Structures are given as C-alpha cells and as structure tokens.
CSV table of C-alpha atoms in Angstrom, one decimal:
chain,number,residue,atom,x,y,z
Y,43,UNK,CA,0.0,0.0,0.0
Y,44,UNK,CA,0.9,3.7,-0.5
Y,45,UNK,CA,0.1,5.0,3.0
Y,46,UNK,CA,0.0,8.6,4.1
Y,47,UNK,CA,-1.5,10.8,6.7
Y,48,UNK,CA,-4.8,12.6,6.1
Y,49,UNK,CA,-2.7,15.5,4.8
Y,50,UNK,CA,-3.3,15.4,1.1
Y,51,UNK,CA,-0.1,17.3,0.5
Y,52,UNK,CA,2.2,14.5,1.8
Y,53,UNK,CA,4.4,13.4,-1.1
Y,54,UNK,CA,6.5,10.7,0.6
Y,55,UNK,CA,4.6,7.4,1.1
Y,56,UNK,CA,5.0,4.9,3.8
Y,57,UNK,CA,5.1,1.2,2.9
Y,58,UNK,CA,3.8,-1.4,5.4
Y,59,UNK,CA,3.6,-5.2,5.1
Y,60,UNK,CA,3.6,-8.4,7.1
Y,61,UNK,CA,6.6,-9.7,5.1
Y,62,UNK,CA,8.8,-8.5,2.3
Y,63,UNK,CA,7.2,-8.9,-1.2
Y,64,UNK,CA,3.7,-9.3,0.2
Y,65,UNK,CA,0.8,-8.8,-2.3
Y,66,UNK,CA,-2.5,-7.6,-1.0
Y,67,UNK,CA,-5.9,-6.6,-2.3
Y,68,UNK,CA,-7.1,-3.0,-2.2
Y,69,UNK,CA,-9.1,-3.8,0.9
Y,70,UNK,CA,-6.0,-5.3,2.4
Y,71,UNK,CA,-4.0,-2.3,1.6
Y,72,UNK,CA,-6.5,0.0,3.3
Y,73,UNK,CA,-6.4,-2.2,6.4
Y,74,UNK,CA,-2.6,-2.2,6.6
Y,75,UNK,CA,-2.6,1.6,6.4
Y,76,UNK,CA,-5.3,2.0,9.0
Y,77,UNK,CA,-3.5,-0.4,11.3
Y,78,UNK,CA,-0.6,2.0,11.3
Y,79,UNK,CA,-2.7,5.1,11.8
Y,80,UNK,CA,-2.6,6.2,8.2
Y,81,UNK,CA,-4.8,6.0,5.1
Y,82,UNK,CA,-4.4,4.4,1.6
Y,83,UNK,CA,-3.4,7.4,-0.5
Y,84,UNK,CA,-1.6,8.6,-3.6
Y,85,UNK,CA,1.8,10.1,-2.7
Y,86,UNK,CA,4.4,10.7,-5.4
Y,87,UNK,CA,7.5,9.0,-4.2
Y,88,UNK,CA,9.1,6.3,-2.0
Y,89,UNK,CA,12.3,7.0,-0.2
Y,90,UNK,CA,14.9,4.2,0.4
Y,91,UNK,CA,15.4,5.4,3.9
Y,92,UNK,CA,13.2,3.3,6.2
Y,93,UNK,CA,12.7,6.2,8.6
Y,94,UNK,CA,11.1,8.1,5.7
Y,95,UNK,CA,9.1,5.3,3.9
Y,96,UNK,CA,8.5,2.7,6.5
Y,97,UNK,CA,10.0,-0.7,7.5
Y,98,UNK,CA,9.0,-2.5,4.3
Y,99,UNK,CA,10.8,-0.3,1.8
Y,100,UNK,CA,14.0,-2.4,1.9
Y,101,UNK,CA,14.4,-4.3,-1.4
Y,102,UNK,CA,11.7,-2.4,-3.3
Y,103,UNK,CA,12.7,-1.4,-6.8
Y,104,UNK,CA,12.1,2.0,-8.2
Y,105,UNK,CA,9.5,0.6,-10.6
Y,106,UNK,CA,7.4,-1.3,-8.0
Y,107,UNK,CA,3.6,-1.3,-8.4
Y,108,UNK,CA,1.2,-0.4,-5.6
Y,109,UNK,CA,-2.4,0.5,-4.9
Y,110,UNK,CA,-3.5,4.1,-4.9
Y,111,UNK,CA,-6.8,5.8,-4.0
Y,112,UNK,CA,-6.8,7.8,-7.2
Y,113,UNK,CA,-9.3,7.8,-10.1
Y,114,UNK,CA,-8.4,6.7,-13.6
Y,115,UNK,CA,-10.4,6.6,-16.8
Y,116,UNK,CA,-10.0,4.8,-20.2
Y,117,UNK,CA,-10.0,7.0,-23.3
Y,118,UNK,CA,-9.8,6.2,-27.0
Y,119,UNK,CA,-7.3,7.8,-29.3
Y,120,UNK,CA,-8.6,8.0,-32.9
Y,121,UNK,CA,-6.3,8.4,-35.9
Y,122,UNK,CA,-7.9,10.8,-38.4
Y,123,UNK,CA,-6.4,9.2,-41.4
Y,124,UNK,CA,-7.0,5.5,-40.8
Y,125,UNK,CA,-9.8,5.4,-38.2
Y,126,UNK,CA,-7.6,3.1,-36.1
Y,127,UNK,CA,-7.8,3.5,-32.4
Y,128,UNK,CA,-5.5,3.2,-29.4
Y,129,UNK,CA,-6.2,2.9,-25.6
Y,130,UNK,CA,-5.3,5.9,-23.5
Y,131,UNK,CA,-5.3,6.0,-19.7
Y,132,UNK,CA,-6.1,9.3,-18.0
Y,133,UNK,CA,-5.1,9.3,-14.3
Y,134,UNK,CA,-5.4,11.6,-11.3
Y,135,UNK,CA,-2.2,13.4,-10.5
Y,136,UNK,CA,-0.4,12.3,-7.4
Y,137,UNK,CA,0.3,14.7,-4.4
Y,138,UNK,CA,3.2,16.3,-6.3
Y,139,UNK,CA,0.9,17.1,-9.2
Y,140,UNK,CA,2.4,14.4,-11.5
Y,141,UNK,CA,0.3,12.1,-13.6
Y,142,UNK,CA,2.4,9.0,-14.2
Y,143,UNK,CA,1.2,6.8,-17.1
Y,144,UNK,CA,2.8,3.9,-18.8
Y,145,UNK,CA,4.0,5.1,-22.3
Y,146,UNK,CA,2.0,2.4,-24.1
Y,147,UNK,CA,-1.3,3.9,-22.8
Y,148,UNK,CA,-0.3,7.5,-22.6
Y,149,UNK,CA,-1.7,10.2,-24.9
Y,150,UNK,CA,1.4,9.8,-27.1
Y,151,UNK,CA,0.9,6.1,-27.7
Y,152,UNK,CA,1.2,4.7,-31.2
Y,153,UNK,CA,-0.2,1.3,-30.3
Y,154,UNK,CA,-3.1,1.5,-32.7
Y,155,UNK,CA,-5.4,-1.4,-33.8
Y,156,UNK,CA,-8.0,-1.7,-36.5
Y,157,UNK,CA,-11.4,-0.7,-35.4
Y,158,UNK,CA,-14.8,-1.5,-36.9
Y,159,UNK,CA,-17.0,1.7,-37.0
Y,160,UNK,CA,-20.8,1.7,-37.4
Y,161,UNK,CA,-21.4,2.7,-41.1
Y,162,UNK,CA,-17.7,3.5,-41.2
Y,163,UNK,CA,-18.4,6.9,-39.6
Y,164,UNK,CA,-15.7,8.3,-37.2
Y,165,UNK,CA,-14.0,11.7,-36.6
Y,166,UNK,CA,-11.7,11.7,-39.7
Y,167,UNK,CA,-10.4,15.3,-39.4
Y,168,UNK,CA,-9.9,18.1,-36.9
Y,169,UNK,CA,-13.2,19.7,-37.7
Y,170,UNK,CA,-15.1,16.4,-37.0
Y,171,UNK,CA,-13.4,16.2,-33.6
Y,172,UNK,CA,-14.2,19.8,-32.8
Y,173,UNK,CA,-17.8,19.2,-33.8
Y,174,UNK,CA,-17.9,16.4,-31.2
Y,175,UNK,CA,-16.6,18.8,-28.6
Y,176,UNK,CA,-19.1,21.4,-29.6
Y,177,UNK,CA,-21.8,18.8,-29.2
Y,178,UNK,CA,-20.8,18.1,-25.6
Y,179,UNK,CA,-18.5,15.1,-26.0
Y,180,UNK,CA,-15.4,15.0,-23.8
Y,181,UNK,CA,-12.8,15.0,-26.5
Y,182,UNK,CA,-9.7,16.9,-27.5
Y,183,UNK,CA,-7.6,17.3,-30.6
Y,184,UNK,CA,-4.1,15.8,-30.1
Y,185,UNK,CA,-1.2,17.0,-32.2
Y,186,UNK,CA,-3.6,17.9,-35.0
Y,187,UNK,CA,-3.8,14.3,-36.1
Y,188,UNK,CA,-5.8,12.5,-33.5
Y,189,UNK,CA,-9.0,12.8,-31.5
Y,190,UNK,CA,-8.9,11.6,-27.9
Y,191,UNK,CA,-12.3,11.0,-26.2
Y,192,UNK,CA,-13.7,9.6,-23.0
Y,193,UNK,CA,-15.4,6.3,-23.3
Y,194,UNK,CA,-18.5,4.6,-22.0
Y,195,UNK,CA,-19.0,0.8,-22.1
Y,196,UNK,CA,-22.5,-0.3,-23.1
Y,197,UNK,CA,-23.4,-4.0,-22.9
Y,198,UNK,CA,-26.2,-5.0,-25.3
Y,199,UNK,CA,-27.2,-8.2,-27.2
Y,200,UNK,CA,-26.5,-8.2,-30.9
Y,201,UNK,CA,-29.2,-10.9,-31.3
Y,202,UNK,CA,-32.2,-10.9,-29.0
Y,203,UNK,CA,-33.1,-14.3,-30.5
Y,204,UNK,CA,-31.7,-17.0,-32.8
Y,205,UNK,CA,-33.4,-19.2,-35.4
Y,206,UNK,CA,-32.8,-21.3,-38.5
Y,207,UNK,CA,-32.8,-18.2,-40.8
Y,208,UNK,CA,-29.4,-17.2,-39.4
Y,209,UNK,CA,-26.1,-18.3,-40.9
Y,210,UNK,CA,-22.5,-18.7,-39.8
Y,211,UNK,CA,-21.5,-15.9,-42.2
Y,212,UNK,CA,-24.0,-13.6,-40.5
Y,213,UNK,CA,-22.7,-14.4,-37.1
Y,214,UNK,CA,-19.0,-13.9,-38.1
Y,215,UNK,CA,-19.9,-10.5,-39.6
Y,216,UNK,CA,-22.0,-9.2,-36.7
Y,217,UNK,CA,-20.4,-10.7,-33.7
Y,218,UNK,CA,-17.0,-9.0,-33.0
Y,219,UNK,CA,-16.3,-9.8,-29.4
Y,220,UNK,CA,-14.6,-13.1,-28.5
Y,221,UNK,CA,-15.6,-15.3,-25.7
Y,222,UNK,CA,-14.0,-18.1,-23.7
Y,223,UNK,CA,-15.2,-21.7,-24.0
Y,224,UNK,CA,-18.5,-22.0,-22.1
Y,225,UNK,CA,-17.2,-25.3,-20.6
Y,226,UNK,CA,-14.6,-23.4,-18.6
Y,227,UNK,CA,-17.4,-21.9,-16.4
Y,228,UNK,CA,-18.8,-23.7,-13.4
Y,229,UNK,CA,-21.2,-26.5,-14.2
Y,230,UNK,CA,-24.7,-25.2,-14.8
Y,231,UNK,CA,-23.6,-21.6,-15.7
Y,232,UNK,CA,-24.4,-22.0,-19.4
Y,233,UNK,CA,-27.0,-24.1,-21.1
Y,234,UNK,CA,-26.5,-25.3,-24.6
Y,235,UNK,CA,-29.3,-24.6,-27.1
Y,236,UNK,CA,-30.1,-25.9,-30.5
Y,237,UNK,CA,-31.6,-22.9,-32.3
Y,238,UNK,CA,-31.6,-24.5,-35.7
Y,239,UNK,CA,-28.5,-22.7,-37.1
Y,240,UNK,CA,-26.5,-25.2,-39.1
Y,241,UNK,CA,-23.1,-25.9,-37.5
Y,242,UNK,CA,-23.7,-23.6,-34.5
Y,243,UNK,CA,-24.5,-24.2,-30.8
Y,244,UNK,CA,-25.9,-21.3,-28.8
Y,245,UNK,CA,-25.0,-21.0,-25.1
Y,246,UNK,CA,-27.2,-19.0,-22.7
Y,247,UNK,CA,-27.2,-18.4,-19.0
Y,248,UNK,CA,-30.9,-18.2,-18.9
Y,249,UNK,CA,-33.8,-18.3,-21.3
Y,250,UNK,CA,-34.1,-20.0,-24.6
Y,251,UNK,CA,-33.5,-19.3,-28.3
Y,252,UNK,CA,-36.2,-16.6,-28.3
Y,253,UNK,CA,-34.7,-14.6,-25.4
Y,254,UNK,CA,-30.9,-14.2,-25.6
Y,255,UNK,CA,-28.8,-11.7,-23.6
Y,256,UNK,CA,-25.5,-9.9,-24.0
Y,257,UNK,CA,-23.6,-12.7,-22.3
Y,258,UNK,CA,-25.0,-15.4,-24.8
Y,259,UNK,CA,-22.3,-17.2,-26.7
Y,260,UNK,CA,-22.5,-18.6,-30.2
C-alpha cells in the first residue's frame, strides 16, 4: 500500500507489510494503512530510507507497483487518417501534481489497432473532432492528427433471439467480441441450445432461443 496521513499534500509514502514482497488486495492495503494510523493514499515517491518510507521499503525497486486511491479513466485515441484506435489511460495526478502513465497507454501512444466503426463513420479530421466537442463530447484534438475522447462501455445483445434463418457468415460478420469456451465456467452456468443454425450451438445463462442476452455465446 501507499500510505500517508490525512494531509493530502504529503508526497512521501509509507510502505507497510507483514513480510517482504507481500501482495494484498485493495481492501487489504486499506487495512494495513489503517492499522498504522494512516490511510491508503496517492503520494508521489518512495524513499529508500526506512525512517522516511517505512520498514517494508527495503528491497523495493524504483518501478514497483502499488495500490493508490486515485481515479483513472479509459479513453480512446482515434487516428484521423485510418480510423484506427489506441487505448489511453487518464489518471489523477499524485500529491506532487504528476500524472504518471505507462508510455503504451499515454496520450502519445502509437499502439493503434484496427477498429470497426458503425457505417464507417468516425472523426476523420480536426473539424469532426471539434464538432464532437461542440456537441458536448469529452474529446480533445491531439497533435492535430488525433481525437482523444472519454469512453463509455455499453453491454447489449447483438441478437435478441436466434433461429434457423441465421447463418455462420452472418454471425461472423455481426459478432465482434470473442468469448472463452463455455465449458470453462462452473457447471450449470451456461445451457447449450439448438436454435436450428447449421453448425452452430448457442449457449445461454438463462432463457431459450427466443430470449438471448449480451452474455450469450455462439
């Protein structure tokens, strides 16, 4: 845990543990801080001196990972020219005012991947991105070549039902999210359904071929 006093300006963290190299859940990190009269926080640095950063700082590398009580959000970076997208992480600055982000998910990332856009419509130039901003979207133009926007995840079923009129080609075209083998779930989690689609078994947690959900698997 990254522990600190209730003073939000404290930049040097205290590290506590039951043994060196201990891994804890976020709840466990909160408990360790509380047991030492401090709170799980978001300081900016760890000092090698145990009097500064606590008894468990010995042996910790400069790149160690720890819990923090800071917010973060996932954004999307859209390339105007190709429509390809990359994942960007926006994080709350630490107590020193620094927002530390891994380069591969920073606003400068070039880790783009092909993206399927509905009707092939996406912000393809600066004006399109500015129009999104004018319409109330949380976006920004980046380096004149990209549009970075906040994201919202929406779960919905592509097919509310399945029947013999459907084909494998249709499923491969419309279903773009992969799923693990239903047999890896606990017994009884998924039921296999024969919905009359040649060569296809449908798996559903509840319901039948006439009432599928977003977690149904083909």
